[in-house]
Coordinates of C-alpha atoms and ligand atoms in Angstrom, one line a residue:
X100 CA 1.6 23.5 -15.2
X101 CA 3.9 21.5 -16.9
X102 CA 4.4 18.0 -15.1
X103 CA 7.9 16.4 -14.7
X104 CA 8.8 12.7 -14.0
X105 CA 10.0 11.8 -11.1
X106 CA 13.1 9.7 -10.4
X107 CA 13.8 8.2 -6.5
X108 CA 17.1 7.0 -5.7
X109 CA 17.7 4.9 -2.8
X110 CA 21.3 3.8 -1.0
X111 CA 20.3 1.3 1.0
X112 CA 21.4 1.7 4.4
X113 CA 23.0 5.2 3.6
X114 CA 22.9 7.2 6.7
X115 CA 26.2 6.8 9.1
X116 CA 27.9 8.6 11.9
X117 CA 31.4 9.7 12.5
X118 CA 33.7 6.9 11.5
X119 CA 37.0 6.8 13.5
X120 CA 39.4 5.6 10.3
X121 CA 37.8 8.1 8.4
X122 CA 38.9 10.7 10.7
X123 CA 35.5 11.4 12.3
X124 CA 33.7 11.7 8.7
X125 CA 31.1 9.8 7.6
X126 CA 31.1 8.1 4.5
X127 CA 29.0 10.1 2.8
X128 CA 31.5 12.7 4.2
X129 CA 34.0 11.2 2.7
X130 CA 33.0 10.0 -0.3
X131 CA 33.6 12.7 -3.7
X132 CA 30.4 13.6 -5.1
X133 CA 30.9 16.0 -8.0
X134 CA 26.8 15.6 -9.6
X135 CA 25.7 15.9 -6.5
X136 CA 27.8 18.7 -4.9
X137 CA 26.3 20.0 -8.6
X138 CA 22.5 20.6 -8.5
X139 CA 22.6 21.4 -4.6
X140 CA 22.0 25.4 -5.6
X141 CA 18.6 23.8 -7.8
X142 CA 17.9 21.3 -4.6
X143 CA 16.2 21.2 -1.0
X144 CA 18.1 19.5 1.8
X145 CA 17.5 18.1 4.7
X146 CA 16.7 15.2 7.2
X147 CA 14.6 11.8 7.1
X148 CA 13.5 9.9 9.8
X149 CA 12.2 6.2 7.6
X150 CA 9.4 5.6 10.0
X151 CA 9.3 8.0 12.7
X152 CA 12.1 9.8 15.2
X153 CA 14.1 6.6 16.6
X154 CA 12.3 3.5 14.8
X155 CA 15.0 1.3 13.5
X156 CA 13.4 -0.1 10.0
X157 CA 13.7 -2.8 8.4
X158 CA 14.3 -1.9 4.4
X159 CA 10.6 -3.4 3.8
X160 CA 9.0 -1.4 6.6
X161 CA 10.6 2.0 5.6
X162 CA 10.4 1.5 1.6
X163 CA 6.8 1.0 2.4
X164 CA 6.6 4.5 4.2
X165 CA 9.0 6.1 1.1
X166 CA 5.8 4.7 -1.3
X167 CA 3.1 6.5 0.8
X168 CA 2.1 3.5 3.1
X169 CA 1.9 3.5 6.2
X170 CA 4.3 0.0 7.7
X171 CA 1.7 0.0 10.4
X172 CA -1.4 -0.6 8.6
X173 CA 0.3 -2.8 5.6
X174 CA 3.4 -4.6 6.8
X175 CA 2.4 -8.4 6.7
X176 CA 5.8 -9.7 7.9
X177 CA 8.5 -10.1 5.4
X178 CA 8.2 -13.8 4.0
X179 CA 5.4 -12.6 1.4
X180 CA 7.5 -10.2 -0.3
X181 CA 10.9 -12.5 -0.4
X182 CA 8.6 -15.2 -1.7
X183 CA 7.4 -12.6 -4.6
X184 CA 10.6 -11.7 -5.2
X185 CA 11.9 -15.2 -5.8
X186 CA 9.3 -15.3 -8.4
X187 CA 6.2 -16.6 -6.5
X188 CA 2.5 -15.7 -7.5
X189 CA 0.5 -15.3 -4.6
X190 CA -3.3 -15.8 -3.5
X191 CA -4.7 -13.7 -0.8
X192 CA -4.3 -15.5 2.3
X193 CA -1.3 -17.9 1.2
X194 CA 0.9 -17.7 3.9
X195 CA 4.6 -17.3 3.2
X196 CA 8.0 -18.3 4.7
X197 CA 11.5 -17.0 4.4
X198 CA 14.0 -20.1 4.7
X199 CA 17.3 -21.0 4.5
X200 CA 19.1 -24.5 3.7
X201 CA 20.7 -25.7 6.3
X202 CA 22.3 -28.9 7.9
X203 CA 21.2 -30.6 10.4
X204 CA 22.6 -34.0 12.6
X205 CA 20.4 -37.0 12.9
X206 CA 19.1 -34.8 16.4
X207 CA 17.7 -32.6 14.5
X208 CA 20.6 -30.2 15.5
X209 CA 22.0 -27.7 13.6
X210 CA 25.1 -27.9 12.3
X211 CA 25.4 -24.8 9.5
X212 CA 22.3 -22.1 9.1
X213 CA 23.7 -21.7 5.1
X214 CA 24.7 -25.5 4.7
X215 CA 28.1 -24.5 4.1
X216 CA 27.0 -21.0 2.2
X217 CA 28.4 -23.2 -1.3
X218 CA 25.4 -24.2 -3.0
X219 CA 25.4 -24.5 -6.6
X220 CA 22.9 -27.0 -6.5
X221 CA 19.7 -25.0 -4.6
X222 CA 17.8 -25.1 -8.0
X223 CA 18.0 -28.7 -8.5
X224 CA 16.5 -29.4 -4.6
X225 CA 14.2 -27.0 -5.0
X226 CA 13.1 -28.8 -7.9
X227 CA 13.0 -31.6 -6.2
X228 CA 10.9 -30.5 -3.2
X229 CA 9.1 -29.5 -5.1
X230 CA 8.2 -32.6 -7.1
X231 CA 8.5 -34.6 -3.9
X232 CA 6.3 -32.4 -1.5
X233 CA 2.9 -31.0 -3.3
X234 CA 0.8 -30.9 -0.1
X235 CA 0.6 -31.3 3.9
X236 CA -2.9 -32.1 5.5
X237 CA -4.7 -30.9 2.2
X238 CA -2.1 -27.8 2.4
X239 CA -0.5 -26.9 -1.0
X240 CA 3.1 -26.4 -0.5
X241 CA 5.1 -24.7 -3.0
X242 CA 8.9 -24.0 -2.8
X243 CA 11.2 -20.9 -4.7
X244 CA 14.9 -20.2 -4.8
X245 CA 16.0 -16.9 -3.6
X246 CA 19.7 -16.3 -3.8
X247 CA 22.3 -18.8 -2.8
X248 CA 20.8 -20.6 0.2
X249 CA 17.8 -18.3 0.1
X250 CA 14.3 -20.2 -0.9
X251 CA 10.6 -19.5 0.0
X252 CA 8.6 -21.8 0.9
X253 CA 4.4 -20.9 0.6
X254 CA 1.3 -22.4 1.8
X255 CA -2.5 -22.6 0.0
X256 CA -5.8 -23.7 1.3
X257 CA -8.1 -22.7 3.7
X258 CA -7.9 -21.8 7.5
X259 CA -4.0 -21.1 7.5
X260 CA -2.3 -18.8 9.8
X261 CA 0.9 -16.5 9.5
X262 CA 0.9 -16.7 14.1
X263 CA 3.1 -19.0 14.4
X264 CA 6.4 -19.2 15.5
X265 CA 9.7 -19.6 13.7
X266 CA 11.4 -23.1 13.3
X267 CA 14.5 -21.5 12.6
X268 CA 16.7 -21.5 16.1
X269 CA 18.6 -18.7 14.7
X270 CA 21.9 -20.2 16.0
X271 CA 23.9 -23.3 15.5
X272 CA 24.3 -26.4 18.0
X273 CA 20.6 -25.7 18.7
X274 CA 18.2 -27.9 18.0
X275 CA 15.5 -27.0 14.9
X276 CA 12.3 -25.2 16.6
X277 CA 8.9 -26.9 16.8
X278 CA 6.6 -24.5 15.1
X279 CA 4.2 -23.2 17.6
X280 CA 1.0 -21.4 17.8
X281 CA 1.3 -17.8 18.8
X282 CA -2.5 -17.2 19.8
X283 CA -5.4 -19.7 20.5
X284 CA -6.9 -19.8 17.2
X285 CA -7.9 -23.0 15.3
X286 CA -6.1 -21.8 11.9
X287 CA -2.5 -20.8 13.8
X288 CA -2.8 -24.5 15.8
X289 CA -3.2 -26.1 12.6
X290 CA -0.8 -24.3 10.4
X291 CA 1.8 -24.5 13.0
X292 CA 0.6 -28.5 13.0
X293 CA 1.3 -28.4 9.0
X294 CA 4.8 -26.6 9.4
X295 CA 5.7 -29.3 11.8
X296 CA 4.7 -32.1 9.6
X297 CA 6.7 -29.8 6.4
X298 CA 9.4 -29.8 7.8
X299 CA 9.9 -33.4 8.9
X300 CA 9.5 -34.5 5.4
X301 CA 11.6 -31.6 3.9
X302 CA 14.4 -33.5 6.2
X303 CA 13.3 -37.2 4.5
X304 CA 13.2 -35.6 0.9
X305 CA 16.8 -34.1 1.2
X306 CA 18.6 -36.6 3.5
X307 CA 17.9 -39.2 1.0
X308 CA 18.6 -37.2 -2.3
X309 CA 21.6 -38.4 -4.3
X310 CA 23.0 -34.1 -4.7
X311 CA 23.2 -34.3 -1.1
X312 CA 25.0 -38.1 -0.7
X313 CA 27.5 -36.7 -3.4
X314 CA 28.3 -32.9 -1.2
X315 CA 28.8 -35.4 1.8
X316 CA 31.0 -37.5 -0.7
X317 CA 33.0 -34.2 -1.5
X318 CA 33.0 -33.1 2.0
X319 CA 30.6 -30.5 1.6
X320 CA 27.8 -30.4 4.5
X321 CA 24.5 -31.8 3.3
X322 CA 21.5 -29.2 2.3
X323 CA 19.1 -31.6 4.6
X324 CA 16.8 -29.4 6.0
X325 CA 14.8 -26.0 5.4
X326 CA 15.0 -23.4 8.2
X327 CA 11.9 -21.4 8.2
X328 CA 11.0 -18.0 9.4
X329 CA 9.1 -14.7 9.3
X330 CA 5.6 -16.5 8.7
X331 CA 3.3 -14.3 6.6
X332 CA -0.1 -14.0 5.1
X333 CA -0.4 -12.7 1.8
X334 CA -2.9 -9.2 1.5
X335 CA -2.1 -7.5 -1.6
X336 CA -1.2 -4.1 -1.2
X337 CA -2.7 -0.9 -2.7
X338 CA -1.8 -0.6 -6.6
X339 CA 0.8 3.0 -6.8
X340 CA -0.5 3.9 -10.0
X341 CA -3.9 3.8 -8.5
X342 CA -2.9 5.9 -5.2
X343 CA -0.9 8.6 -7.2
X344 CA -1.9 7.9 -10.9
X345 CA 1.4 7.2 -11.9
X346 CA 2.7 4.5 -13.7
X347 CA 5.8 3.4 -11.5
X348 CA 9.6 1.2 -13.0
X349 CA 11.6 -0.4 -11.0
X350 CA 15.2 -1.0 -11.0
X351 CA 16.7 -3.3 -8.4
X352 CA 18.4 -6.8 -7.4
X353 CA 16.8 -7.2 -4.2
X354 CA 14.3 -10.3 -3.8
X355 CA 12.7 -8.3 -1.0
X356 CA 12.5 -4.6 -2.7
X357 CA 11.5 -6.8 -6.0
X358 CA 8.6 -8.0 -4.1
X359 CA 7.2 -5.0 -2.6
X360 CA 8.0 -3.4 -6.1
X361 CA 6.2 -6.2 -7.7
X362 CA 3.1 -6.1 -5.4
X363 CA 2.6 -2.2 -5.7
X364 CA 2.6 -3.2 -9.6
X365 CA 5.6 -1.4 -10.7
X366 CA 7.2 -2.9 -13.7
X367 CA 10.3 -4.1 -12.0
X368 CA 14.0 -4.8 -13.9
X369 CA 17.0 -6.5 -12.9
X370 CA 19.7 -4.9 -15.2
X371 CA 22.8 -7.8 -16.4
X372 CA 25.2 -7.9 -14.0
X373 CA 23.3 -5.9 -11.5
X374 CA 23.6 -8.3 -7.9
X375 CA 22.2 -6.6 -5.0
X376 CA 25.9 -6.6 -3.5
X377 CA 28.9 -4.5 -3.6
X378 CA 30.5 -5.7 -6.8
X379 CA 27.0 -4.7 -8.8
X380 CA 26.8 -3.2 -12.3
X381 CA 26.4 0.2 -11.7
X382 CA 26.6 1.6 -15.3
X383 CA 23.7 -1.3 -16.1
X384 CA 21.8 0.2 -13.4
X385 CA 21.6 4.1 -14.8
X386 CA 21.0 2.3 -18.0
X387 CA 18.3 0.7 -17.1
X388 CA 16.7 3.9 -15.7
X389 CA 17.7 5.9 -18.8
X390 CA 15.8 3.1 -20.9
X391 CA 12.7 3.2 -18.4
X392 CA 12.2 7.0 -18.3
X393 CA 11.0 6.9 -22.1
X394 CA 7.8 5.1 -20.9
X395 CA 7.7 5.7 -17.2
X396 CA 6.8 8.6 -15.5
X397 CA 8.4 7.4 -11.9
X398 CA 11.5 5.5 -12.0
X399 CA 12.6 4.4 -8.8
X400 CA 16.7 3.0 -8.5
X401 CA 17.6 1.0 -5.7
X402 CA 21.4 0.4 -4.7
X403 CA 21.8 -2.4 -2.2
X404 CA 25.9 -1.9 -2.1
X405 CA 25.8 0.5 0.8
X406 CA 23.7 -1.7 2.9
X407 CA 26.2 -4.9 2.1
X408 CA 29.4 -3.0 2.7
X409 CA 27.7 -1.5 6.1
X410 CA 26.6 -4.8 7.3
X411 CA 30.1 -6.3 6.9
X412 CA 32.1 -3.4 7.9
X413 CA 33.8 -2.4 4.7
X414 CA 34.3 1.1 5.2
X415 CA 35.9 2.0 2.0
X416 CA 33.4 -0.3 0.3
X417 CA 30.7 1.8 1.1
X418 CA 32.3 5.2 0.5
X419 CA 33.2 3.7 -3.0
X420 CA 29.4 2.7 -3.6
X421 CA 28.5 6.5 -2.8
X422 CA 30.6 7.4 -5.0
X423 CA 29.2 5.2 -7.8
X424 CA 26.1 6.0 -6.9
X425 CA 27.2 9.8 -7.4
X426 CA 27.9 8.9 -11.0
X427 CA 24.9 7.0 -11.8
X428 CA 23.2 10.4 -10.7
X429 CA 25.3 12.0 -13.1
X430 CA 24.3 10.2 -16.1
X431 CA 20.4 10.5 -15.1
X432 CA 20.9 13.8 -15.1
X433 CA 22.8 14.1 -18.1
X434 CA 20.1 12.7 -20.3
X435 CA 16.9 13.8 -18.3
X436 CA 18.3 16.8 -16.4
X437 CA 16.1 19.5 -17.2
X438 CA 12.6 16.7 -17.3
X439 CA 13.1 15.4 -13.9
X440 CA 12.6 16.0 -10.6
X441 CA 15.2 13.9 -8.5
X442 CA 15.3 12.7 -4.7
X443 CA 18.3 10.9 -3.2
X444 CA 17.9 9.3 0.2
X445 CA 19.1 6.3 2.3
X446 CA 16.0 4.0 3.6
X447 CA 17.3 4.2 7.0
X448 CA 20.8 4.7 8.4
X449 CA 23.3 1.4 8.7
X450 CA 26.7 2.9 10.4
X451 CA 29.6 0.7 9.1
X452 CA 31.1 0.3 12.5
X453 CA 27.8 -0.8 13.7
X454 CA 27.1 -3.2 10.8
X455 CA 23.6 -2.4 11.9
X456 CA 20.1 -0.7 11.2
X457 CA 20.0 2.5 13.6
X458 CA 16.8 5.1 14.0
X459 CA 18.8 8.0 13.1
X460 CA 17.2 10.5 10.1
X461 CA 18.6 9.9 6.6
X462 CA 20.1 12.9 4.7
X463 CA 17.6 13.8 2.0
X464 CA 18.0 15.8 -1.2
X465 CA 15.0 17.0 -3.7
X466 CA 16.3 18.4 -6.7
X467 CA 14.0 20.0 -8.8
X468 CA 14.6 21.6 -12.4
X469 CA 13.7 25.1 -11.9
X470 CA 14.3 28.0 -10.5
X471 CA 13.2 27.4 -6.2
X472 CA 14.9 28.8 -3.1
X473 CA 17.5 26.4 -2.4
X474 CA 19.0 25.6 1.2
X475 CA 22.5 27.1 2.2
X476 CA 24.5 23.7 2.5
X477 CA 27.6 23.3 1.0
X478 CA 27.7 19.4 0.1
X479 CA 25.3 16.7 1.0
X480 CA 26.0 14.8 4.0
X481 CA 24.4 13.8 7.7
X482 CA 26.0 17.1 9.1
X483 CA 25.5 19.5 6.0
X484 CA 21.6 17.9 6.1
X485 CA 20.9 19.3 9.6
X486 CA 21.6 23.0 8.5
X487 CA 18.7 22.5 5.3
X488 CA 15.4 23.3 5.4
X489 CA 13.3 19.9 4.8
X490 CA 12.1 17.8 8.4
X491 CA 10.6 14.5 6.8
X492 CA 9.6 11.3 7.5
X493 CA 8.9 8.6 4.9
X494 CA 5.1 9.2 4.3
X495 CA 6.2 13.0 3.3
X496 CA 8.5 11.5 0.4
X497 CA 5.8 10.7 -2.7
X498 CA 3.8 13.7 -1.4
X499 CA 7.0 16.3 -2.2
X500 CA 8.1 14.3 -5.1
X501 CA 4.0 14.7 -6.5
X502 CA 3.9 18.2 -5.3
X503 CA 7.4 19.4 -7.4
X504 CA 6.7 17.4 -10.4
X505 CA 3.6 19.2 -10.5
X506 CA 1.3 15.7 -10.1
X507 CA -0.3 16.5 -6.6
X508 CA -3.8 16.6 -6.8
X509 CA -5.9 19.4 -4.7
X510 CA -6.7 18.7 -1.3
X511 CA -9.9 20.4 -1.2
X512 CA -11.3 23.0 -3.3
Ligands
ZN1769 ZN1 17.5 -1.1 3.9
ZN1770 ZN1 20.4 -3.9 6.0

């Protein structure tokens, strides 16, 4: 049987419902898709549901699922996988933070969550955390910059735990958190103890750094404090070449779809100009999938545009990113057309006028490049997707995609 590679495109975010200014359509309604309306007579159609019927994921929870993984058995909380995006290496058993910079008042209130969202200088204080701060209690600290305000902050040695509670008040003109304990174990009581003690001289190290006397100078807020959330314990997760003997690329901008990439081992690449946002380099992108499909059996292309515009309510943002996406399907198929097998999916619905994560299903397409018996749907959409013949949730994905490109192995004999 002759084996195809396999190429997995993700919207993030893609599934809607009926948007009023769009005259009841959705945007993937709306949007023109001439490669996709294309290979709908060589594809199968239908509907997703990320994790199950009615769980709202998160995009790490239902990616996971999309690779084969059960989110129940291997989601560790999503601080370990920002933390690998920004470039960390990771032990087993390091337990990792998502944070933010903030600024805080002498109370230990807090002022801004994004310390005025302007920060050109987040390398320079992480640098300097990171020469100031090396270790709490006989805890190794390091810190990472994400994006913008974005860092991750990890901790090594023995006995740590990722139960404990957020500092992070998640609003302003509240005052920072105490971490706490979340069960009665001597490890969560101590590293809650060490985040405590962390982030009191986080506060000393920045309030008395000269970048953050010369932002107050320029009326900028001070970066003076870290906000730290979404404690987790690093377990590596299964290698995907070892669970489907296939050696998996990566394309994408996000730090958390870069991590979970990273830790399946996929080679992952960040084309120039490609952000994670809606003003990303889309032609880069399908280049950079071209250029990985010479060595790469699975290529897997993640858009984060359709997520942004969703979350912030830019409806003709995101019907523009569709149809960008359209034509970065175009030009995979151009080159690789007859060699591929192709799914296009959303990770989980985000409806624009929501500007939220929902549990509905996900329109799902498989094309394939031969001759199968393809669903009656005239265009690919949330409505067109209920009349097709595919009822999936996230586990099924990498099964279909092994079983059409001819890579499944025999269950049984
Ligand atoms: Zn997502
Ligand atoms: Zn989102």
């Amino acid at each position: 049987m002759r084996q195809y590679k396999i190429v997995l495109v993700i919207a993030d975010g893609l599934g809607d419902r009926p948007v009023s200014k769009l005259n009841l359509k959705t945007p993937l309604e709306a949007a023109d898709k001439p490669n996709i309306k294309e290979i709908l007579k060589s594809s199968m159609v239908g509907l997703m549901d990320p994790i199950n019927a009615g769980i709202r994921p998160g995009s790490d929870t239902s990616h996971l699922a999309i690779f084969g993984l059960d989110p129940y058995k291997y989601y560790r909380g999503r601080g370990a996988f920002e933390a690998l995006g920004a470039g960390a290496e990771l032990s087993e058993n390091d337990v990792a933070f998502r944070g933010n910079f903030a600024t805080v008042n002498s109370d230990f209130m807090v002022i801004d969550r994004r310390a005025g969202r302007k920060l050109p200088e987040a390398d320079e204080l992480v640098k300097l955390l990171n020469q100031e701060i090396n270790e709490i209690d006989g805890i190794k600290v390091r810190f990472y910059h994400g994006t913008e305000h974005r860092v991750a902050v990890v901790l090594s040695g023995p006995g740590l735990s990722d139960r404990i509670s957020d500092t992070d008040p998640h609003e302003i003109n509240k005052k920072l958190n105490m971490s706490y304990p979340l069960d009665n174990s001597p490890e969560a009581k101590r590293t809650a103890g060490v985040v405590n003690k962390l982030t009191k001289r986080i506060y000393e190290v920045l309030s008395n750094s000269p970048i953050n006397e010369k932002r107050s100078k320029e009326g900028e807020l001070p970066a003076n404090i870290i906000l730290l959330r979404g404690a987790a314990k690093y377990q590596r997760l299964p290698q995907f070449s070892s669970y489907t003997k296939i050696n998996p690329a990566a394309v994408t901008a996000t730090a958390l779809i870069k991590g979970i990439c990273k830790d399946l081992g996929f080679k992952v690449v960040t084309p120039p100009g490609a952000t994670g946002g809606i003003d990303t380099n889309y032609d880069s992108k399908a280049q950079a999938a071209i250029e990985l499909l010479k060595d790469y059996d699975f290529v897997f292309l993640h858009i984060k545009a359709t997520d942004a515009a969703s979350h912030d309510g830019l409806i003709e943002e995101k019907v523009k990113a569709i149809e960008r996406i359209d034509s970065v399907i175009g030009k995979i198929l151009d080159h690789y057309g007859s060699d591929i097998v192709l799914a296009f999916t959303g990770d989980h619905a985000t409806p624009v006028e929501l500007k939220d994560h929902t549990g509905d299903p996900v329109p799902f397409l498989l094309y394939v490049p031969y001759s199968i018996i393809s669903d009656n749907v005239s265009d690919f959409n949330e409505r067109e997707a209920r009349k097709g013949s595919l009822k999936i949730i996230g586990l099924n994905v990498l099964n279909l995609l092994l079983n059409y490109s001819n890579r499944e192995e025999k269950f049984g004999e």
